[in-house]
Amino acid sequence: MTDSSRRPETMEEKDVIDLLLAQHAMIRDMFDDVEQAAPQERGPAFTRLVRMLAVHETAEEEIVHPYVRKVVDGGEAVVDDRLAEERQAKELLQRLEEAGPDAPDFLERLTLLRAAVTAHARSEERYEFVRLRAETGPAERRAMAAGVKAAEALAPTHPHPGVESATMNLLVGTPVAMVDRIRDVIRQAMR
Ligand SMILES: [Fe+2]
Ligand SMILES: [Fe+2]
């Protein structure tokens, strides 16, 4: 994957499902980046991963899950299962965040988080996105994409000077604090 294709601000997809699938791929790459980072690079790479996870899961929780509950037959159960997986991943992330990238067991904990996030993404793709695509039209999915794009702009995937420092201030502190900020941005974009 080229660098430019990973930059959210250059992504062309307008369908919410395409956007979320692209984010799943970016999250995979970002786990690789953290795992392979030199010790002094691990902290910043981890911060980029945490931001993208917060952006991605918040967008799903604000936009996609509620819609699936409404339009998909049996959607309530599908979404409840996904939310349980997301909660589990958030707990692992919270503990990893608290321990910090210099903790001796950081990579072990990161492996656990990665397994949870990967399994969750696969379940979404298989049980949720397929149904959503089948039961919505392109216009509905384009409307949902606006909120995802607005959220994504808060999480640059690469350290490019200027751009990152401008957005960095918006997503600081704990993942919980980030989620509050992201939710505001999504709700404004969807109004
Ligand atoms: Fe999710
Ligand atoms: Fe997802």
Short mmCIF file of C-alpha atoms and ligand atoms in Angstrom, two decimals:
data_model
loop_
_atom_site.label_atom_id
_atom_site.label_comp_id
_atom_site.label_asym_id
_atom_site.label_seq_id
_atom_site.Cartn_x
_atom_site.Cartn_y
_atom_site.Cartn_z
CA MET A 1 0.00 0.00 0.00
CA THR A 2 1.41 3.40 -0.91
CA ASP A 3 1.67 6.15 1.62
CA SER A 4 -0.85 8.40 -0.09
CA SER A 5 -3.51 5.68 -0.19
CA ARG A 6 -3.36 5.48 3.60
CA ARG A 7 -3.95 9.17 4.14
CA PRO A 8 -7.59 9.66 5.04
CA GLU A 9 -7.68 13.18 3.57
CA THR A 10 -7.00 11.73 0.12
CA MET A 11 -9.44 8.85 0.33
CA GLU A 12 -12.01 8.88 -2.45
CA GLU A 13 -14.56 6.41 -1.13
CA LYS A 14 -17.95 7.92 -0.50
CA ASP A 15 -19.83 4.80 0.55
CA VAL A 16 -19.86 4.38 4.32
CA ILE A 17 -19.09 0.67 4.10
CA ASP A 18 -16.13 1.25 1.78
CA LEU A 19 -14.82 3.87 4.19
CA LEU A 20 -15.12 1.55 7.17
CA LEU A 21 -13.47 -1.33 5.30
CA ALA A 22 -10.60 0.99 4.36
CA GLN A 23 -10.31 1.93 8.04
CA HIS A 24 -10.14 -1.74 9.02
CA ALA A 25 -7.18 -2.06 6.64
CA MET A 26 -5.55 1.09 8.05
CA ILE A 27 -5.96 -0.23 11.59
CA ARG A 28 -4.22 -3.46 10.55
CA ASP A 29 -1.31 -1.45 9.13
CA MET A 30 -1.15 0.72 12.24
CA PHE A 31 -0.85 -2.36 14.48
CA ASP A 32 2.06 -3.44 12.24
CA ASP A 33 3.62 0.02 12.64
CA VAL A 34 3.46 -0.16 16.44
CA GLU A 35 4.80 -3.71 16.55
CA GLN A 36 7.69 -2.90 14.23
CA ALA A 37 8.52 0.56 15.58
CA ALA A 38 11.92 1.35 17.05
CA PRO A 39 11.65 1.95 20.81
CA GLN A 40 11.60 5.76 20.48
CA GLU A 41 8.95 5.59 17.74
CA ARG A 42 6.63 3.23 19.54
CA GLY A 43 4.84 5.90 21.61
CA PRO A 44 3.86 8.12 18.65
CA ALA A 45 2.86 5.08 16.54
CA PHE A 46 0.70 3.82 19.41
CA THR A 47 -0.94 7.24 19.79
CA ARG A 48 -1.86 7.21 16.08
CA LEU A 49 -3.38 3.75 16.52
CA VAL A 50 -5.37 4.80 19.60
CA ARG A 51 -6.75 7.85 17.75
CA MET A 52 -7.78 5.81 14.73
CA LEU A 53 -9.44 3.16 16.89
CA ALA A 54 -11.33 5.85 18.78
CA VAL A 55 -12.43 7.51 15.53
CA HIS A 56 -13.44 4.25 13.90
CA GLU A 57 -15.38 2.70 16.76
CA THR A 58 -17.10 5.97 17.65
CA ALA A 59 -18.22 6.44 14.04
CA GLU A 60 -19.63 2.92 14.00
CA GLU A 61 -21.38 3.42 17.32
CA GLU A 62 -22.85 6.78 16.34
CA ILE A 63 -23.80 6.09 12.74
CA VAL A 64 -23.73 2.48 11.62
CA HIS A 65 -24.94 0.44 14.57
CA PRO A 66 -28.06 2.58 15.19
CA TYR A 67 -28.94 2.37 11.50
CA VAL A 68 -28.51 -1.40 11.42
CA ARG A 69 -30.78 -1.70 14.47
CA LYS A 70 -33.42 0.23 12.53
CA VAL A 71 -33.26 -1.20 9.02
CA VAL A 72 -31.88 -4.73 9.28
CA ASP A 73 -34.13 -7.61 10.17
CA GLY A 74 -32.66 -9.08 13.39
CA GLY A 75 -30.36 -6.05 13.55
CA GLU A 76 -30.77 -5.64 17.32
CA ALA A 77 -29.02 -8.93 18.04
CA VAL A 78 -26.31 -8.32 15.43
CA VAL A 79 -25.50 -4.93 16.98
CA ASP A 80 -25.63 -6.18 20.57
CA ASP A 81 -22.99 -8.79 19.72
CA ARG A 82 -20.79 -6.17 18.05
CA LEU A 83 -21.10 -3.81 21.02
CA ALA A 84 -20.04 -6.57 23.40
CA GLU A 85 -16.92 -7.14 21.27
CA GLU A 86 -16.22 -3.41 21.17
CA ARG A 87 -16.50 -3.18 24.96
CA GLN A 88 -14.02 -6.00 25.38
CA ALA A 89 -11.54 -4.34 23.00
CA LYS A 90 -11.98 -1.00 24.78
CA GLU A 91 -11.11 -2.56 28.12
CA LEU A 92 -7.93 -4.05 26.67
CA LEU A 93 -7.08 -0.70 25.07
CA GLN A 94 -7.72 1.14 28.34
CA ARG A 95 -5.32 -1.14 30.21
CA LEU A 96 -2.70 -0.85 27.50
CA GLU A 97 -3.02 2.95 27.55
CA GLU A 98 -2.60 3.03 31.33
CA ALA A 99 0.45 0.75 31.25
CA GLY A 100 2.00 2.87 28.46
CA PRO A 101 4.25 1.94 25.53
CA ASP A 102 7.29 1.48 27.77
CA ALA A 103 5.68 -1.23 29.92
CA PRO A 104 7.68 -4.48 29.81
CA ASP A 105 4.63 -6.49 28.72
CA PHE A 106 3.42 -3.88 26.21
CA LEU A 107 3.85 -6.07 23.14
CA GLU A 108 2.09 -9.00 24.82
CA ARG A 109 -0.87 -6.79 25.69
CA LEU A 110 -0.82 -5.31 22.20
CA THR A 111 -1.12 -8.82 20.75
CA LEU A 112 -4.24 -9.44 22.85
CA LEU A 113 -5.76 -6.16 21.75
CA ARG A 114 -4.94 -6.88 18.12
CA ALA A 115 -6.60 -10.30 18.30
CA ALA A 116 -9.76 -8.78 19.79
CA VAL A 117 -9.89 -5.91 17.28
CA THR A 118 -9.25 -8.22 14.32
CA ALA A 119 -11.93 -10.73 15.34
CA HIS A 120 -14.37 -7.88 15.91
CA ALA A 121 -13.67 -6.33 12.48
CA ARG A 122 -14.15 -9.69 10.82
CA SER A 123 -17.51 -10.18 12.56
CA GLU A 124 -18.63 -6.72 11.47
CA GLU A 125 -17.69 -7.40 7.89
CA ARG A 126 -19.33 -10.79 7.88
CA TYR A 127 -22.48 -10.28 9.94
CA GLU A 128 -23.17 -6.56 9.91
CA PHE A 129 -21.79 -4.79 6.81
CA VAL A 130 -23.05 -7.46 4.42
CA ARG A 131 -26.58 -7.03 5.77
CA LEU A 132 -26.32 -3.26 5.75
CA ARG A 133 -25.21 -3.26 2.11
CA ALA A 134 -28.06 -5.58 1.16
CA GLU A 135 -30.72 -3.50 2.85
CA THR A 136 -29.68 0.08 2.01
CA GLY A 137 -29.27 2.10 -1.17
CA PRO A 138 -26.17 4.00 -2.31
CA ALA A 139 -27.71 7.36 -1.32
CA GLU A 140 -28.28 6.24 2.26
CA ARG A 141 -24.75 4.92 2.49
CA ARG A 142 -23.32 8.15 1.07
CA ALA A 143 -25.24 10.16 3.67
CA MET A 144 -23.78 8.04 6.45
CA ALA A 145 -20.28 8.51 5.03
CA ALA A 146 -20.27 12.24 5.88
CA GLY A 147 -20.01 11.58 9.61
CA VAL A 148 -17.31 8.95 9.17
CA LYS A 149 -15.21 11.30 7.03
CA ALA A 150 -15.57 14.15 9.50
CA ALA A 151 -14.40 11.87 12.31
CA GLU A 152 -11.57 10.46 10.24
CA ALA A 153 -10.14 13.91 9.59
CA LEU A 154 -9.32 13.99 13.31
CA ALA A 155 -6.97 11.02 13.07
CA PRO A 156 -4.07 11.51 10.66
CA THR A 157 -2.44 8.18 9.93
CA HIS A 158 0.99 9.66 9.30
CA PRO A 159 3.08 12.21 11.06
CA HIS A 160 3.05 14.98 8.50
CA PRO A 161 4.19 18.20 10.07
CA GLY A 162 1.62 20.96 10.39
CA VAL A 163 -1.37 18.78 9.62
CA GLU A 164 -0.88 16.53 12.58
CA SER A 165 -0.04 19.32 15.00
CA ALA A 166 -3.21 21.16 13.98
CA THR A 167 -5.44 18.19 14.63
CA MET A 168 -3.46 16.74 17.51
CA ASN A 169 -4.88 19.25 19.95
CA LEU A 170 -8.36 18.02 19.20
CA LEU A 171 -7.67 14.45 20.22
CA VAL A 172 -5.67 14.37 23.41
CA GLY A 173 -5.89 12.66 26.74
CA THR A 174 -7.47 9.32 27.41
CA PRO A 175 -9.40 7.36 24.79
CA VAL A 176 -12.57 8.29 26.68
CA ALA A 177 -11.82 12.00 26.29
CA MET A 178 -11.09 11.46 22.60
CA VAL A 179 -14.41 9.71 22.11
CA ASP A 180 -16.32 12.69 23.55
CA ARG A 181 -14.64 15.04 21.10
CA ILE A 182 -15.16 12.70 18.14
CA ARG A 183 -18.84 12.24 18.99
CA ASP A 184 -19.37 16.02 18.90
CA VAL A 185 -17.75 16.27 15.47
CA ILE A 186 -19.85 13.39 14.09
CA ARG A 187 -23.10 14.80 15.45
CA GLN A 188 -22.36 18.19 13.89
CA ALA A 189 -21.54 16.59 10.54
CA MET A 190 -24.73 14.49 10.55
CA ARG A 191 -27.05 17.36 11.47
FE FE B 1 -16.57 -1.79 15.56
FE FE B 2 -15.08 -1.72 12.51
#
